[in-house]
Coordinates of C-alpha atoms in Angstrom, one line a residue:
Chain A
M1 CA -55.6 -0.1 34.2
I2 CA -59.3 -1.3 33.4
K3 CA -59.8 -4.6 35.2
M4 CA -61.8 -7.0 32.8
K5 CA -64.4 -8.8 34.9
S6 CA -65.3 -11.0 32.3
P7 CA -64.7 -12.0 28.8
K8 CA -67.8 -10.6 27.4
A9 CA -66.7 -7.2 28.5
L10 CA -63.2 -7.7 27.0
I11 CA -64.9 -8.4 23.8
L12 CA -67.2 -5.3 24.2
L13 CA -64.0 -3.1 24.5
I14 CA -62.3 -4.4 21.6
L15 CA -65.4 -4.0 19.7
M16 CA -65.8 -0.3 20.8
L17 CA -62.4 0.2 20.1
A18 CA -62.8 -1.3 16.3
G19 CA -65.2 1.1 15.2
T20 CA -68.5 2.8 15.4
S21 CA -70.6 0.3 13.1
L22 CA -69.2 -2.6 14.8
R23 CA -69.8 -1.0 18.1
S24 CA -73.5 -0.3 17.4
Y25 CA -74.3 -3.7 16.2
C26 CA -72.8 -5.3 19.4
E27 CA -75.0 -2.7 21.7
T28 CA -77.8 -3.9 19.8
L29 CA -77.0 -7.8 20.6
L30 CA -76.4 -6.9 24.1
N31 CA -79.5 -4.7 24.5
G32 CA -82.3 -6.5 22.8
P33 CA -85.4 -5.1 24.0
M34 CA -86.1 -8.5 26.1
L35 CA -89.9 -8.8 24.7
G36 CA -90.0 -12.7 25.0
E37 CA -92.7 -14.0 27.4
P38 CA -91.6 -17.0 29.6
A39 CA -92.8 -20.3 28.1
S40 CA -94.0 -23.3 30.4
S41 CA -92.8 -26.8 29.6
E42 CA -96.4 -27.5 29.2
E43 CA -96.9 -25.1 26.2
I44 CA -93.4 -26.2 24.8
A45 CA -94.9 -29.8 25.2
A46 CA -98.0 -28.8 23.3
W47 CA -96.0 -27.0 20.5
D48 CA -93.1 -29.6 20.0
I49 CA -93.5 -32.0 17.5
S50 CA -89.9 -32.9 16.3
V51 CA -88.7 -36.2 16.5
M52 CA -84.9 -36.5 16.7
P53 CA -83.1 -39.5 15.1
G54 CA -82.3 -40.9 18.3
G55 CA -86.2 -41.3 19.2
D56 CA -86.3 -38.0 21.5
G57 CA -89.7 -36.6 20.7
L58 CA -91.4 -39.9 20.0
P59 CA -94.9 -39.9 21.8
G60 CA -96.5 -42.6 23.6
G61 CA -98.4 -45.1 21.7
K62 CA -98.3 -47.9 19.2
G63 CA -99.8 -49.2 16.0
S64 CA -99.6 -52.7 13.9
V65 CA -98.5 -53.2 10.2
A66 CA -102.3 -54.5 9.9
Q67 CA -104.1 -51.3 11.1
G68 CA -101.5 -49.3 9.1
R69 CA -102.6 -51.2 6.0
R70 CA -106.3 -50.2 6.6
I71 CA -105.4 -46.6 7.3
Y72 CA -103.1 -46.3 4.3
E73 CA -105.5 -47.7 1.9
K74 CA -108.2 -45.2 3.0
Q75 CA -105.8 -42.1 3.4
C76 CA -102.7 -42.5 1.4
I77 CA -103.3 -44.6 -1.5
S78 CA -104.6 -42.2 -3.8
C79 CA -101.5 -40.2 -4.0
H80 CA -98.9 -42.7 -3.3
G81 CA -100.5 -45.8 -5.1
P82 CA -101.0 -49.3 -3.9
R83 CA -98.6 -50.9 -1.5
G84 CA -96.5 -47.3 -1.6
Q85 CA -95.8 -47.9 -5.6
G86 CA -96.0 -44.2 -6.0
G87 CA -98.4 -42.1 -8.1
N88 CA -98.7 -38.4 -8.3
A89 CA -96.7 -38.5 -5.1
D90 CA -93.4 -40.0 -3.9
Q91 CA -92.9 -43.7 -4.6
L92 CA -92.3 -45.1 -0.8
A93 CA -91.6 -48.5 -1.4
G94 CA -90.8 -51.4 -3.9
A95 CA -87.7 -50.0 -5.5
G96 CA -86.6 -52.6 -8.1
M97 CA -83.9 -50.2 -9.6
G98 CA -80.8 -49.7 -7.1
L99 CA -79.4 -46.3 -6.7
T100 CA -76.3 -46.7 -9.0
S101 CA -78.8 -47.9 -11.7
E102 CA -79.7 -45.5 -14.8
Y103 CA -83.4 -45.2 -13.1
P104 CA -82.8 -45.1 -9.5
E105 CA -85.6 -45.5 -7.1
K106 CA -85.4 -43.5 -4.3
T107 CA -87.7 -45.4 -1.5
I108 CA -88.0 -45.2 2.0
G109 CA -86.5 -48.7 2.1
S110 CA -83.7 -47.9 -0.4
Y111 CA -82.6 -44.0 0.4
W112 CA -84.2 -43.0 4.1
P113 CA -81.5 -43.1 6.4
Y114 CA -83.7 -42.7 9.7
A115 CA -87.0 -44.3 10.4
T116 CA -87.6 -41.6 13.1
T117 CA -88.2 -39.3 10.1
L118 CA -91.1 -41.4 8.7
F119 CA -92.9 -41.0 11.9
D120 CA -92.0 -37.5 12.2
M121 CA -93.1 -36.7 8.5
I122 CA -96.6 -38.5 8.5
R123 CA -97.5 -36.9 12.0
R124 CA -97.0 -33.2 10.8
S125 CA -97.5 -33.2 7.0
M126 CA -99.8 -36.1 6.2
P127 CA -102.4 -36.9 4.6
M128 CA -102.0 -33.6 2.5
T129 CA -105.6 -32.8 2.5
A130 CA -106.0 -32.8 6.3
P131 CA -102.3 -32.8 7.9
G132 CA -102.2 -33.3 11.6
T133 CA -105.3 -35.4 11.7
L134 CA -103.9 -38.9 12.4
S135 CA -103.7 -40.1 16.3
D136 CA -100.2 -40.8 17.4
D137 CA -101.2 -44.5 17.4
E138 CA -102.4 -43.9 13.8
V139 CA -99.1 -42.6 13.2
Y140 CA -97.2 -45.5 14.5
A141 CA -99.4 -48.0 12.5
V142 CA -99.1 -46.0 9.0
T143 CA -95.4 -45.9 9.8
A144 CA -95.3 -49.8 10.7
Y145 CA -97.0 -50.6 7.4
L146 CA -94.4 -48.5 5.4
L147 CA -91.7 -50.1 7.0
Y148 CA -93.1 -53.6 6.6
L149 CA -93.6 -52.8 2.7
N150 CA -89.8 -51.9 2.6
G151 CA -88.8 -55.5 4.3
I152 CA -87.7 -53.4 7.5
I153 CA -90.0 -54.7 10.1
E154 CA -91.9 -58.1 10.3
E155 CA -95.7 -58.1 9.6
D156 CA -96.2 -58.9 13.1
T157 CA -94.4 -56.2 14.7
L158 CA -96.1 -53.8 17.0
L159 CA -94.3 -50.2 16.6
D160 CA -94.2 -48.1 19.3
A161 CA -91.1 -45.7 20.6
E162 CA -88.7 -48.0 21.8
V163 CA -89.0 -50.2 18.6
L164 CA -88.9 -47.6 16.1
S165 CA -85.9 -45.7 17.7
A166 CA -84.0 -49.1 17.3
I167 CA -84.5 -49.3 13.9
K168 CA -81.3 -49.1 11.8
M169 CA -82.1 -48.2 8.0
P170 CA -80.0 -50.0 5.4
N171 CA -79.0 -46.6 3.5
R172 CA -78.1 -45.1 7.0
D173 CA -74.7 -44.6 6.0
G174 CA -75.3 -43.9 2.4
F175 CA -74.9 -40.2 2.9
I176 CA -72.0 -37.7 3.1
N177 CA -72.5 -35.1 5.1
V178 CA -71.2 -31.8 3.2
Y179 CA -71.6 -29.6 6.0
E180 CA -69.0 -31.1 8.2
E181 CA -66.6 -31.6 5.3
T182 CA -66.8 -28.4 3.4
G183 CA -69.6 -26.1 5.3
G184 CA -72.0 -26.9 3.0
N185 CA -70.3 -26.0 -0.2
Chain B
M1 CA -65.8 -0.8 -33.4
Q2 CA -63.1 -3.1 -32.0
E3 CA -64.1 -6.6 -31.0
V4 CA -62.8 -7.7 -27.5
A5 CA -63.9 -11.6 -28.1
G6 CA -64.9 -13.7 -31.2
N7 CA -68.3 -13.4 -32.9
G8 CA -69.1 -9.6 -32.4
L9 CA -68.6 -8.9 -28.5
L10 CA -67.7 -5.4 -27.6
D11 CA -65.8 -3.6 -25.2
R12 CA -68.3 -3.5 -21.8
R13 CA -67.7 0.1 -21.6
L14 CA -69.0 0.9 -25.3
F15 CA -72.4 2.5 -24.1
L16 CA -70.6 4.5 -21.4
K17 CA -67.9 6.4 -23.5
T18 CA -68.2 9.9 -23.5
G19 CA -69.7 11.1 -26.9
F20 CA -70.3 7.8 -28.2
G21 CA -73.6 7.6 -26.4
I22 CA -75.7 8.9 -29.2
G23 CA -74.1 7.1 -31.8
A24 CA -74.4 3.8 -30.3
A25 CA -78.1 4.5 -29.4
T26 CA -78.5 5.0 -33.2
L27 CA -76.8 1.9 -34.0
L28 CA -79.3 0.1 -31.7
A29 CA -81.2 -2.7 -33.2
P30 CA -84.8 -2.8 -32.6
V31 CA -85.6 -3.8 -29.0
V32 CA -85.2 -7.9 -28.8
M33 CA -88.9 -9.5 -29.0
K34 CA -90.0 -10.8 -25.5
N35 CA -91.2 -14.2 -27.6
L36 CA -91.5 -15.4 -30.7
E37 CA -95.4 -14.8 -30.8
A38 CA -95.5 -11.1 -32.2
A39 CA -97.6 -8.7 -30.2
P40 CA -100.8 -8.0 -31.3
E41 CA -100.8 -4.8 -33.7
A42 CA -102.1 -1.8 -31.9
A43 CA -104.6 0.5 -33.8
P44 CA -102.3 3.6 -35.2
V45 CA -102.4 6.6 -33.3
N46 CA -100.9 10.3 -34.0
T47 CA -97.6 9.8 -31.5
A48 CA -97.3 13.4 -32.0
S49 CA -100.4 14.2 -30.3
P50 CA -101.9 10.8 -28.8
P51 CA -105.3 10.9 -27.5
W52 CA -104.3 10.2 -23.6
M53 CA -102.8 13.8 -24.0
H54 CA -106.2 15.2 -24.7
T55 CA -108.8 13.3 -21.9
P56 CA -107.9 13.2 -18.5
G57 CA -106.0 10.3 -17.1
A58 CA -107.1 7.7 -14.5
G59 CA -107.5 8.6 -10.8
Y60 CA -105.5 7.4 -7.8
S61 CA -105.8 3.9 -6.5
T62 CA -104.8 2.5 -3.2
Y63 CA -102.3 0.0 -4.4
G64 CA -100.5 0.4 -7.8
M65 CA -100.4 -2.4 -10.3
P66 CA -98.2 -2.7 -13.6
S67 CA -99.3 -1.4 -16.8
K68 CA -102.1 -3.6 -18.5
F69 CA -99.5 -4.0 -21.6
E70 CA -97.2 -5.7 -19.3
D71 CA -99.6 -8.6 -18.3
D72 CA -97.4 -10.9 -19.8
V73 CA -95.1 -10.6 -16.9
V74 CA -96.2 -13.0 -14.8
R75 CA -94.9 -16.0 -12.5
F76 CA -95.4 -19.6 -14.0
P77 CA -96.9 -22.0 -11.8
S78 CA -96.6 -25.6 -11.6
A79 CA -98.1 -27.6 -8.9
N80 CA -99.3 -31.4 -8.5
S81 CA -102.5 -31.6 -9.8
A82 CA -103.9 -33.4 -7.1
I83 CA -102.4 -31.1 -4.4
P84 CA -102.4 -27.8 -5.8
G85 CA -100.4 -26.1 -3.3
N86 CA -97.5 -28.5 -3.9
G87 CA -95.5 -26.8 -6.4
V88 CA -93.5 -23.8 -7.7
S89 CA -94.1 -20.7 -9.6
W90 CA -90.8 -19.3 -11.5
T91 CA -89.9 -15.5 -11.3
P92 CA -89.9 -14.3 -15.2
L93 CA -86.1 -13.4 -15.1
H94 CA -86.3 -13.1 -18.8
L95 CA -88.6 -10.0 -18.7
L96 CA -87.2 -8.4 -15.8
E97 CA -84.3 -6.0 -15.5
G98 CA -82.2 -4.5 -12.5
T99 CA -81.6 -6.8 -9.5
I100 CA -84.6 -6.4 -7.2
T101 CA -87.5 -8.9 -8.0
P102 CA -90.8 -7.3 -7.6
N103 CA -92.8 -9.0 -4.8
G104 CA -95.7 -10.1 -6.8
L105 CA -93.2 -12.0 -8.8
H106 CA -91.1 -13.7 -6.3
Y107 CA -91.0 -17.1 -6.8
E108 CA -92.8 -19.4 -5.0
R109 CA -92.1 -22.8 -3.6
H110 CA -94.8 -24.1 -1.3
H111 CA -95.1 -27.8 0.0
N112 CA -98.9 -27.9 0.6
G113 CA -100.2 -24.2 0.0
V114 CA -100.0 -20.7 1.6
P115 CA -101.4 -20.1 4.7
Q116 CA -103.7 -16.9 5.5
I117 CA -102.1 -15.9 8.9
N118 CA -103.5 -13.0 10.9
P119 CA -100.4 -12.0 13.0
S120 CA -102.4 -11.4 15.9
Q121 CA -102.4 -14.8 16.2
H122 CA -99.0 -16.1 15.2
R123 CA -96.3 -16.7 17.8
L124 CA -92.6 -17.4 17.5
L125 CA -91.4 -20.1 20.1
I126 CA -87.8 -20.3 20.8
H127 CA -86.7 -23.2 22.9
G128 CA -84.7 -26.6 23.2
L129 CA -81.3 -25.9 24.8
V130 CA -81.9 -22.4 26.2
K131 CA -82.2 -20.9 29.8
N132 CA -84.9 -18.8 28.6
P133 CA -87.5 -20.2 26.4
S134 CA -89.8 -17.6 25.1
F135 CA -92.6 -16.7 23.2
F136 CA -92.5 -13.8 20.7
S137 CA -95.6 -12.1 19.4
I138 CA -95.4 -10.2 16.0
E139 CA -96.3 -7.3 17.7
N140 CA -93.2 -7.5 20.1
L141 CA -90.9 -8.4 17.7
L142 CA -91.5 -5.4 15.6
R143 CA -90.5 -3.3 18.2
Y144 CA -86.7 -5.1 18.2
P145 CA -84.1 -2.8 16.2
L146 CA -84.6 -3.9 12.5
R147 CA -81.7 -4.4 10.3
S148 CA -82.0 -4.3 6.1
R149 CA -80.1 -6.5 3.7
I150 CA -80.1 -7.4 0.1
C151 CA -79.9 -11.0 -0.6
F152 CA -81.0 -13.6 -3.2
V153 CA -83.4 -16.9 -1.9
E154 CA -82.9 -19.5 -4.7
C155 CA -84.7 -23.0 -4.6
G156 CA -82.0 -25.9 -4.3
G157 CA -84.2 -27.5 -7.0
N158 CA -83.8 -24.5 -9.2
S159 CA -82.3 -24.9 -12.9
N160 CA -82.8 -28.7 -12.4
A161 CA -84.2 -28.9 -15.9
G162 CA -80.4 -28.9 -16.7
W163 CA -80.0 -32.6 -15.7
N164 CA -82.3 -33.4 -18.7
K165 CA -80.7 -35.1 -21.2
S166 CA -82.2 -32.9 -23.8
P167 CA -82.4 -29.3 -23.5
I168 CA -85.9 -28.2 -21.9
R169 CA -87.6 -25.2 -24.2
S170 CA -88.8 -23.1 -21.5
E171 CA -87.9 -19.3 -21.3
A172 CA -84.9 -18.4 -19.2
G173 CA -87.2 -17.5 -16.2
Y174 CA -89.2 -20.5 -16.5
F175 CA -86.2 -22.7 -16.4
H176 CA -83.9 -20.9 -13.8
G177 CA -86.5 -18.4 -12.2
L178 CA -86.7 -20.3 -8.8
V179 CA -84.3 -17.5 -7.6
S180 CA -85.4 -14.0 -7.0
C181 CA -83.6 -11.2 -5.2
S182 CA -85.0 -8.8 -2.5
E183 CA -84.2 -6.1 0.3
W184 CA -85.3 -8.2 3.8
T185 CA -85.7 -6.2 6.8
G186 CA -85.8 -7.8 10.2
I187 CA -84.1 -8.8 13.2
P188 CA -80.7 -10.2 13.3
L189 CA -81.1 -13.8 14.7
P190 CA -78.2 -13.4 17.3
V191 CA -80.3 -10.8 19.0
L192 CA -82.9 -13.1 20.0
L193 CA -80.7 -16.0 20.5
D194 CA -78.9 -13.5 23.2
E195 CA -81.9 -13.3 24.9
V196 CA -82.9 -16.8 25.5
K197 CA -79.3 -17.8 26.0
P198 CA -78.5 -21.1 24.3
T199 CA -76.5 -23.4 26.4
K200 CA -73.0 -24.9 25.5
K201 CA -74.6 -28.1 23.9
A202 CA -76.5 -26.2 21.4
H203 CA -75.4 -26.5 17.8
W204 CA -78.3 -26.5 15.6
L205 CA -81.7 -25.0 15.5
I206 CA -84.5 -26.6 14.0
A207 CA -87.0 -24.0 12.4
E208 CA -90.4 -25.0 11.9
G209 CA -93.2 -23.0 9.7
A210 CA -97.0 -22.5 10.7
D211 CA -97.9 -23.9 6.9
A212 CA -100.0 -27.3 6.4
F213 CA -96.9 -29.1 5.7
A214 CA -95.5 -27.8 9.0
M215 CA -92.2 -27.5 7.3
Q216 CA -89.0 -28.3 9.4
M217 CA -85.3 -27.8 8.8
S218 CA -82.3 -28.0 10.7
I219 CA -79.9 -24.7 10.5
P220 CA -76.6 -24.8 12.3
L221 CA -76.0 -22.3 15.2
E222 CA -73.0 -21.1 13.6
K223 CA -74.9 -19.9 10.5
A224 CA -77.6 -18.5 12.6
M225 CA -74.9 -16.5 14.4
D226 CA -73.3 -15.2 11.3
D227 CA -76.0 -13.5 9.0
A228 CA -79.2 -15.2 9.7
M229 CA -82.5 -12.8 10.0
L230 CA -86.0 -13.1 11.0
A231 CA -87.5 -11.1 8.3
L232 CA -90.9 -9.1 8.7
Y233 CA -90.4 -6.8 5.5
Q234 CA -89.5 -7.5 1.7
N235 CA -88.6 -4.5 -0.4
G236 CA -90.0 -2.3 2.1
E237 CA -93.6 -3.9 2.7
R238 CA -94.8 -6.5 4.8
I239 CA -93.8 -9.9 3.7
R240 CA -96.5 -11.2 1.4
P241 CA -98.2 -14.4 2.5
E242 CA -96.7 -16.6 -0.1
N243 CA -93.3 -15.7 1.0
G244 CA -94.0 -16.4 4.5
Y245 CA -96.1 -13.9 6.0
P246 CA -95.9 -12.5 8.9
L247 CA -92.2 -14.0 9.7
R248 CA -89.5 -15.8 7.8
L249 CA -86.3 -16.8 8.3
I250 CA -83.7 -15.5 6.0
L251 CA -80.3 -17.2 5.4
P252 CA -78.4 -15.4 3.1
G253 CA -76.9 -17.5 0.4
W254 CA -78.4 -21.0 1.7
E255 CA -81.1 -23.1 -0.1
G256 CA -84.2 -21.9 -0.3
V257 CA -85.8 -24.3 1.7
M258 CA -84.1 -23.4 4.7
N259 CA -85.5 -20.0 4.6
V260 CA -88.2 -21.2 6.5
K261 CA -91.5 -19.3 5.8
W262 CA -94.3 -18.5 8.4
L263 CA -91.8 -19.3 11.3
R264 CA -93.3 -20.3 14.5
R265 CA -90.5 -22.0 16.2
L266 CA -86.7 -22.3 16.7
K267 CA -85.8 -25.2 18.7
L268 CA -82.1 -25.5 19.6
T269 CA -80.5 -28.9 19.7
D270 CA -77.1 -30.7 19.6
C271 CA -77.7 -32.4 16.3
P272 CA -79.9 -31.9 13.1
V273 CA -83.2 -33.5 13.5
M274 CA -83.2 -35.4 9.9
A275 CA -86.2 -34.1 8.6
R276 CA -87.8 -35.5 5.4
N277 CA -86.4 -32.4 3.7
E278 CA -82.9 -32.9 4.7
T279 CA -82.5 -36.6 4.3
S280 CA -85.4 -38.0 1.6
R281 CA -85.3 -34.9 -0.5
Y282 CA -82.7 -32.0 -0.8
T283 CA -79.9 -34.3 -0.8
E284 CA -78.2 -35.2 -4.1
L285 CA -77.4 -38.8 -5.4
L286 CA -74.3 -39.5 -6.8
P287 CA -73.3 -41.8 -9.5
D288 CA -71.8 -43.9 -7.1
G289 CA -75.0 -44.7 -5.1
K290 CA -73.8 -42.1 -2.1
A291 CA -75.9 -39.2 -1.8
R292 CA -74.7 -35.5 -0.6
M293 CA -76.7 -34.0 2.6
F294 CA -76.4 -30.6 4.0
T295 CA -75.2 -29.1 1.0
M296 CA -76.6 -25.6 2.2
V297 CA -74.7 -23.2 -0.1
M298 CA -76.0 -22.4 -3.3
Q299 CA -73.0 -22.0 -5.7
A300 CA -72.0 -19.1 -8.1
K301 CA -74.5 -19.5 -11.2
S302 CA -75.2 -16.8 -13.9
L303 CA -77.4 -16.8 -17.2
I304 CA -78.0 -14.4 -19.9
T305 CA -81.5 -13.0 -19.4
S306 CA -81.8 -11.4 -22.8
P307 CA -81.1 -12.4 -25.6
S308 CA -82.3 -15.9 -23.9
A309 CA -84.7 -18.8 -25.1
N310 CA -87.6 -18.1 -27.3
M311 CA -86.7 -14.7 -27.8
L312 CA -86.2 -13.2 -31.5
L313 CA -83.4 -11.0 -33.1
R314 CA -85.4 -9.2 -35.7
E315 CA -82.2 -7.7 -37.7
A316 CA -78.5 -8.2 -37.7
G317 CA -77.3 -5.0 -35.4
L318 CA -75.9 -4.0 -32.2
Y319 CA -77.6 -5.5 -29.2
Q320 CA -77.0 -5.6 -25.3
I321 CA -76.3 -9.0 -23.6
T322 CA -77.7 -8.8 -20.3
G323 CA -78.2 -11.4 -17.2
L324 CA -77.6 -12.2 -13.8
A325 CA -74.9 -13.7 -11.5
W326 CA -75.1 -14.8 -7.9
S327 CA -73.2 -16.8 -5.2
G328 CA -74.0 -18.0 -1.8
R329 CA -70.6 -17.7 -1.0
G330 CA -70.3 -14.0 -1.4
K331 CA -69.7 -11.4 -4.0
I332 CA -69.7 -12.0 -7.7
T333 CA -65.9 -10.9 -8.8
R334 CA -66.7 -11.2 -12.7
V335 CA -68.9 -12.5 -15.1
D336 CA -67.3 -13.6 -18.9
V337 CA -69.4 -13.6 -21.7
T338 CA -68.9 -15.7 -25.1
A339 CA -70.7 -15.4 -28.4
D340 CA -68.9 -18.2 -30.0
G341 CA -69.9 -21.2 -27.6
G342 CA -67.1 -20.7 -25.1
N343 CA -63.8 -20.4 -28.0
T344 CA -63.4 -16.9 -26.6
W345 CA -64.8 -14.8 -23.8
A346 CA -64.9 -11.1 -22.7
E347 CA -65.3 -9.6 -19.3
A348 CA -68.7 -8.4 -18.6
E349 CA -69.6 -5.0 -17.0
L350 CA -71.0 -5.6 -13.7
Q351 CA -73.7 -3.0 -12.4
E352 CA -72.8 -1.5 -9.2
P353 CA -73.4 -1.6 -6.3
V354 CA -72.4 -5.5 -6.3
L355 CA -73.4 -6.9 -3.4
S356 CA -72.9 -10.1 -1.0
K357 CA -75.1 -13.1 -2.0
S358 CA -77.1 -10.9 -4.2
F359 CA -78.2 -10.4 -7.6
T360 CA -75.3 -8.9 -9.6
R361 CA -76.8 -7.5 -12.9
F362 CA -74.4 -8.0 -16.0
R363 CA -74.1 -6.2 -19.4
I364 CA -72.2 -6.3 -22.6
P365 CA -72.7 -5.0 -26.1
W366 CA -72.8 -7.1 -29.0
Q367 CA -72.5 -7.0 -32.6
W368 CA -75.0 -9.5 -34.3
N369 CA -73.7 -10.1 -37.7
G370 CA -76.8 -12.1 -38.6
S371 CA -75.1 -15.7 -38.6
P372 CA -75.6 -18.3 -35.8
A373 CA -74.0 -17.6 -32.5
T374 CA -74.1 -19.4 -29.3
L375 CA -74.1 -17.1 -26.1
Q376 CA -72.9 -18.0 -22.7
S377 CA -72.0 -16.4 -19.1
R378 CA -69.6 -17.6 -16.6
A379 CA -69.7 -16.4 -12.9
T380 CA -66.8 -16.2 -10.5
D381 CA -67.1 -15.3 -7.3
E382 CA -64.9 -13.9 -4.2
S383 CA -64.0 -17.3 -3.3
G384 CA -62.6 -17.9 -6.5
Y385 CA -65.3 -20.5 -7.3
V386 CA -65.8 -20.5 -11.3
Q387 CA -69.4 -21.8 -12.5
P388 CA -68.6 -25.2 -14.2
Q389 CA -69.3 -26.5 -17.5
R390 CA -72.2 -28.9 -18.1
K391 CA -70.6 -31.6 -18.9
D392 CA -68.1 -31.3 -15.9
L393 CA -70.9 -30.9 -13.6
V394 CA -72.4 -34.1 -14.8
A395 CA -69.2 -35.8 -14.7
E396 CA -69.1 -35.1 -11.3
R397 CA -72.6 -35.4 -10.0
G398 CA -74.4 -37.6 -12.5
R399 CA -77.6 -36.8 -13.5
H400 CA -79.9 -38.0 -10.6
G401 CA -79.1 -35.1 -8.2
F402 CA -82.0 -33.4 -8.7
F403 CA -81.0 -30.2 -6.8
H404 CA -78.2 -27.6 -7.2
Y405 CA -77.8 -27.6 -11.0
N406 CA -75.6 -24.4 -11.8
A407 CA -73.7 -25.5 -15.0
I408 CA -73.2 -22.6 -17.5
V409 CA -76.2 -22.1 -19.8
S410 CA -76.1 -22.0 -23.4
W411 CA -78.3 -19.7 -25.8
Q412 CA -78.0 -20.4 -29.7
I413 CA -79.2 -17.9 -32.0
D414 CA -79.9 -19.4 -35.6
E415 CA -79.5 -17.4 -38.9
F416 CA -83.3 -16.2 -38.6
G417 CA -82.6 -14.8 -34.9
S418 CA -84.4 -17.2 -33.3
V419 CA -83.1 -18.2 -29.8
S420 CA -83.0 -21.5 -28.2
H421 CA -81.4 -23.6 -25.4
V422 CA -78.8 -25.9 -26.0
Y423 CA -76.2 -28.2 -24.6
D424 CA -72.4 -28.0 -25.7
K425 CA -71.7 -30.2 -28.9
D426 CA -70.2 -32.6 -27.3
E427 CA -72.9 -33.5 -24.9
I428 CA -75.3 -34.1 -28.0
A429 CA -74.3 -37.5 -28.0
E430 CA -75.9 -38.7 -24.8
S431 CA -79.2 -37.0 -25.7
S432 CA -80.6 -40.1 -27.8
D433 CA -82.5 -41.0 -24.8
P434 CA -84.3 -37.6 -23.8
V435 CA -85.6 -38.9 -20.3
D436 CA -86.5 -36.2 -18.0
I437 CA -85.5 -35.7 -14.6
D438 CA -86.4 -38.7 -12.5
A439 CA -88.5 -36.8 -9.8
G440 CA -91.0 -34.1 -9.4
W441 CA -92.1 -31.7 -6.8
D442 CA -93.2 -33.8 -3.9

């Protein structure tokens, strides 16, 4: 009688008995050549720009609505239009038509479920002609201006990680998680 | 010849019957014209002894290209005028046969252009909820045991002109061609995950691309452990830049945007990142104001690629109806075809091998009698899912979902043999206000 030391060994044995193709796949899984090189926490910090919906990943820094307006009118207005009304890129604010209307307007204020997404998106992808060039303070500022345009924050709000993480967007509960319900079908 | 369904559909085995092949061939009408514009007249040659049999041919080439007589077989690009790298290019499905898309014709969807990445300057970082956060160079990844599989990749926004109130006039591929099918070769993702050792709390991976958009999408760990692949090769050669060179995540059957190109980072987390492209976009607004989110699986779809929109049947006679079917849930089990707008259906022949989450070519012979006809195809997959009628899909989802349009497609042939895209008769009432879909490619 073979004594099983671990569930992994038991699974391996079952797979070995199950057939050659399955067994070879399993051996592959267990015997990768291990060619990864360790990543230090400093390296990871330099690479990782993801901002989680709870606020994890938001950097230090802060920005005001007024500062954000100045940046927006220089860097964003040509595609997104005055006050985020839209142009050759998405309309960002000023939804006049609700989501159930014949011409629904999906703006940050009417549609986006998380404010953290806005910071993440602007920092990594905007402006399209020079993505990733805004400082963290500038990203906070543009985020603040867009949230202000959508009536989410007051004009005198100074936006930082703590304030941004605490925002609950109007349409937070407007989504059906199809992956949880049916596996994404 | 016995009809198997109304308006001239014939047994799918017609062309295969022993002793009938030659007879059928002689009945074949002239090849369906590629489009309504006739090809320019070529100078007459003596085809019994053409000039190219009397002078040496061209020399060798380092990388072969299609015949110059096929120069209309091209992708159709459509991009934001201000940001030329933000747009799409459609695969010309209506001009192709078989099931594998040539690499140069694979559809494109970029959010801010195609980066030109030197593989020696590119690394993959796997980190987050793992015991061994690690970098992997491309050189090292090429040393891993590789696997190949054929699967389609389809943009979540493919076919979305179907939400329009009036039928779009584009050729089939320039309407439905944000889908292509390739043999991908790479490393099964579980192999690498096993090396970095995810912790028990890890349930999602955030995948990030090294393009100017820094595309970011959340992938359930369950899918990663099922059939995800880090692809290095496409149809035998290294992946083209526009398809993610040097490294692409392949998630068979799942929405194209999740198959992150130019892959540079996988972060294991306990929840999705709620990226812009899984919240603001790639979600589908329903009539009640709620929106479907994380609709990853591309549901079964089919369309007839020939005859299809803007082609011309020059005369009545025997034609082959051919098309493609695919499903993100698995294998296509049957495709039914109608020539009378859905009154009667006949089962088409499926070209073997029928592979899971891959293009499946279907064919059925058709005797066109010269009078108006409406052709449709309807796919069924191994989960039992049946491709819906447009009116049922619109009734369920409304018209503002933008993504995941997979309804049955109708091609109408008039008495002159012109083929055009139409909607069902009972859908025409709503086309009095032909407003286009309410968003572009942003």
